[in-house]
Amino acid sequence: AAMAGNPRAPVCQDCHGTHDILHTKNPLSKVAHGRVAETCGRCHMVIFAQYRSSIHGNALYEKGVKEAPDCTSCHGEHGIRSPKDPSSPVYPTKVIKTCSSCHEEEGIVGKYGIKTEQVETFKESFHGIAIRYGARTVANCASCHGVHDIRPPEDPLSSVYIKNIPKTCGKCHPGANIN
């Protein structure tokens, strides 16, 4: 975006620092896994606040889960693209692949007891099949679970909390009820 002339696009020092550049493996680096969301949050404050209180942010910051996703896990690093760009990993038809990269990873789901049948049952559902054939307007993981504010289903603030399901499904299916 900077090379295309966008004056508001970040440049190297915005993320990496100026004279305090450290290797990404150094936990004090501004782009280390445990700090990259804070770095992105300097410009994307509302999104950072949502992420910070999400299941992923909670896993990273409160529980110290090294495998918890941060901004770059879903958006990439230097080639970040708009969700409207078909080459973006968060483009509607690619969200299932992006989420599945962790939610189907045996080393992650096994270690943390994450259920895996949701990915497979989604892929076999109407929504999953439609996405596989290129539908861009059908529900994907983010449509129901949220984007930066993903919460566990037992959380009353979760979009997939039992009492919130009619509202969540009703975004695409007017009149949806608990059934």
Coordinates of C-alpha atoms in Angstrom, one line a residue:
A1 CA 0.0 0.0 0.0
A2 CA 2.9 2.4 0.8
M3 CA 4.5 1.6 -2.6
A4 CA 1.2 2.3 -4.3
G5 CA 1.2 5.8 -2.8
N6 CA -1.0 5.4 0.3
P7 CA 0.4 8.0 2.7
R8 CA -1.3 6.3 5.7
A9 CA 0.1 2.8 5.0
P10 CA 2.6 1.6 7.5
V11 CA 6.3 1.5 6.7
C12 CA 9.0 -0.7 8.1
Q13 CA 9.8 1.3 11.2
D14 CA 6.1 1.5 12.2
C15 CA 6.1 -2.2 13.0
H16 CA 9.8 -3.0 13.5
G17 CA 11.0 0.1 15.2
T18 CA 13.8 2.5 14.2
H19 CA 16.9 2.0 16.3
D20 CA 15.5 -0.7 18.5
I21 CA 14.9 -3.5 15.9
L22 CA 15.1 -6.9 17.4
H23 CA 14.8 -10.4 15.9
T24 CA 11.3 -11.7 15.8
K25 CA 12.4 -14.6 18.1
N26 CA 13.4 -12.1 20.8
P27 CA 10.3 -11.7 23.1
L28 CA 11.1 -7.9 23.4
S29 CA 10.8 -7.4 19.6
K30 CA 7.8 -5.4 18.5
V31 CA 6.9 -8.1 16.1
A32 CA 7.5 -11.1 18.3
H33 CA 4.6 -13.5 18.5
G34 CA 3.5 -12.3 21.9
R35 CA 3.7 -8.6 21.0
V36 CA 2.7 -8.3 17.3
A37 CA -1.0 -7.7 18.2
E38 CA 0.0 -4.8 20.4
T39 CA 2.1 -3.4 17.6
C40 CA -0.8 -3.7 15.1
G41 CA -3.1 -2.3 17.8
R42 CA -1.3 1.0 17.8
C43 CA -3.2 1.8 14.6
H44 CA -6.0 -0.7 14.9
M45 CA -7.1 0.1 18.5
V46 CA -10.7 -1.1 18.4
I47 CA -9.7 -4.4 16.7
F48 CA -6.9 -4.9 19.3
A49 CA -9.4 -4.4 22.1
Q50 CA -11.7 -7.0 20.5
Y51 CA -8.9 -9.5 20.0
R52 CA -7.5 -8.9 23.5
S53 CA -10.8 -10.1 25.1
S54 CA -11.3 -12.9 22.5
I55 CA -10.6 -16.6 23.1
H56 CA -7.4 -16.2 21.0
G57 CA -6.2 -13.1 22.8
N58 CA -7.0 -14.6 26.2
A59 CA -5.1 -17.8 25.3
L60 CA -2.0 -15.7 24.3
Y61 CA -2.0 -13.1 27.0
E62 CA -3.6 -14.8 30.0
K63 CA -2.7 -18.4 29.5
G64 CA 0.6 -18.0 27.6
V65 CA -0.4 -20.4 24.8
K66 CA 2.4 -20.0 22.3
E67 CA 0.3 -21.5 19.5
A68 CA -2.6 -19.0 19.9
P69 CA -3.1 -17.0 16.7
D70 CA -2.2 -13.3 16.5
C71 CA -2.8 -10.8 13.7
T72 CA -0.1 -12.3 11.4
S73 CA -1.5 -15.8 11.9
C74 CA -4.6 -14.9 9.8
H75 CA -3.6 -11.8 7.9
G76 CA 0.1 -12.6 7.0
E77 CA 3.0 -10.3 7.6
H78 CA 4.2 -8.1 4.7
G79 CA 1.7 -9.1 2.1
I80 CA -1.4 -8.1 4.1
R81 CA -4.4 -7.7 1.8
S82 CA -7.9 -6.4 2.2
P83 CA -10.6 -9.0 3.0
K84 CA -12.1 -8.0 -0.3
D85 CA -9.0 -9.1 -2.2
P86 CA -9.3 -12.7 -3.5
S87 CA -5.6 -13.3 -2.7
S88 CA -6.1 -12.5 1.0
P89 CA -6.2 -15.4 3.5
V90 CA -9.2 -13.7 5.0
Y91 CA -11.2 -13.4 1.8
P92 CA -14.6 -15.1 2.4
T93 CA -13.8 -18.2 0.3
K94 CA -10.4 -18.7 2.1
V95 CA -11.5 -18.2 5.7
I96 CA -12.2 -21.9 6.3
K97 CA -8.7 -22.8 5.1
T98 CA -7.2 -20.1 7.3
C99 CA -9.1 -21.2 10.5
S100 CA -8.6 -24.8 9.7
S101 CA -4.8 -24.4 9.6
C102 CA -5.0 -24.4 13.4
H103 CA -8.3 -26.0 14.1
E104 CA -7.4 -29.1 12.1
E105 CA -3.8 -29.3 13.3
E106 CA -3.5 -32.4 15.4
G107 CA -0.6 -31.0 17.4
I108 CA -2.7 -28.0 18.4
V109 CA -6.2 -29.5 18.8
G110 CA -4.9 -32.5 20.7
K111 CA -2.8 -30.5 23.0
Y112 CA -5.6 -28.1 24.0
G113 CA -8.6 -30.4 23.7
I114 CA -10.2 -28.4 20.9
K115 CA -13.0 -30.3 19.1
T116 CA -12.2 -31.1 15.5
E117 CA -15.5 -32.4 14.2
Q118 CA -16.7 -28.8 13.6
V119 CA -14.3 -28.3 10.7
E120 CA -15.3 -31.5 9.1
T121 CA -19.0 -31.1 9.6
F122 CA -18.8 -27.5 8.3
K123 CA -17.0 -28.7 5.2
E124 CA -19.8 -31.2 4.6
S125 CA -22.6 -28.7 5.3
F126 CA -24.5 -26.6 2.8
H127 CA -22.2 -23.6 3.7
G128 CA -19.0 -25.6 3.4
I129 CA -20.0 -27.1 0.0
A130 CA -21.0 -23.7 -1.3
I131 CA -17.7 -22.2 -0.3
R132 CA -15.8 -25.1 -1.9
Y133 CA -17.6 -24.2 -5.2
G134 CA -16.6 -20.5 -4.9
A135 CA -19.7 -18.9 -3.2
R136 CA -18.6 -15.7 -1.6
T137 CA -21.8 -14.7 0.2
V138 CA -22.4 -17.9 2.1
A139 CA -21.5 -18.2 5.8
N140 CA -17.9 -19.1 6.7
C141 CA -16.3 -19.5 10.1
A142 CA -16.2 -15.8 10.8
S143 CA -19.8 -15.2 9.8
C144 CA -21.0 -17.1 12.8
H145 CA -18.1 -17.1 15.3
G146 CA -16.9 -13.5 14.7
V147 CA -13.7 -12.1 13.4
H148 CA -11.5 -10.5 16.0
D149 CA -13.9 -11.0 18.9
I150 CA -14.3 -14.8 18.8
R151 CA -15.4 -16.2 22.2
P152 CA -16.1 -19.6 23.5
P153 CA -19.7 -20.8 23.0
E154 CA -20.4 -20.8 26.7
D155 CA -19.6 -17.1 26.9
P156 CA -22.9 -15.1 26.9
L157 CA -21.1 -12.5 24.7
S158 CA -20.3 -15.1 22.1
S159 CA -22.2 -14.9 18.8
V160 CA -22.7 -18.7 19.1
Y161 CA -23.9 -18.7 22.7
I162 CA -27.2 -20.7 22.6
K163 CA -29.4 -17.6 23.3
N164 CA -27.5 -15.6 20.6
I165 CA -27.8 -18.1 17.8
P166 CA -31.2 -16.8 16.4
K167 CA -29.6 -13.3 16.0
T168 CA -26.4 -14.7 14.5
C169 CA -28.2 -16.9 12.0
G170 CA -30.9 -14.2 11.5
K171 CA -28.2 -12.0 9.8
C172 CA -28.6 -14.2 6.8
H173 CA -31.8 -16.1 7.6
P174 CA -34.5 -13.6 8.7
G175 CA -36.8 -15.1 11.2
A176 CA -34.3 -17.7 12.4
N177 CA -35.2 -19.2 15.8
I178 CA -33.4 -21.4 18.4
N179 CA -34.1 -24.5 16.3

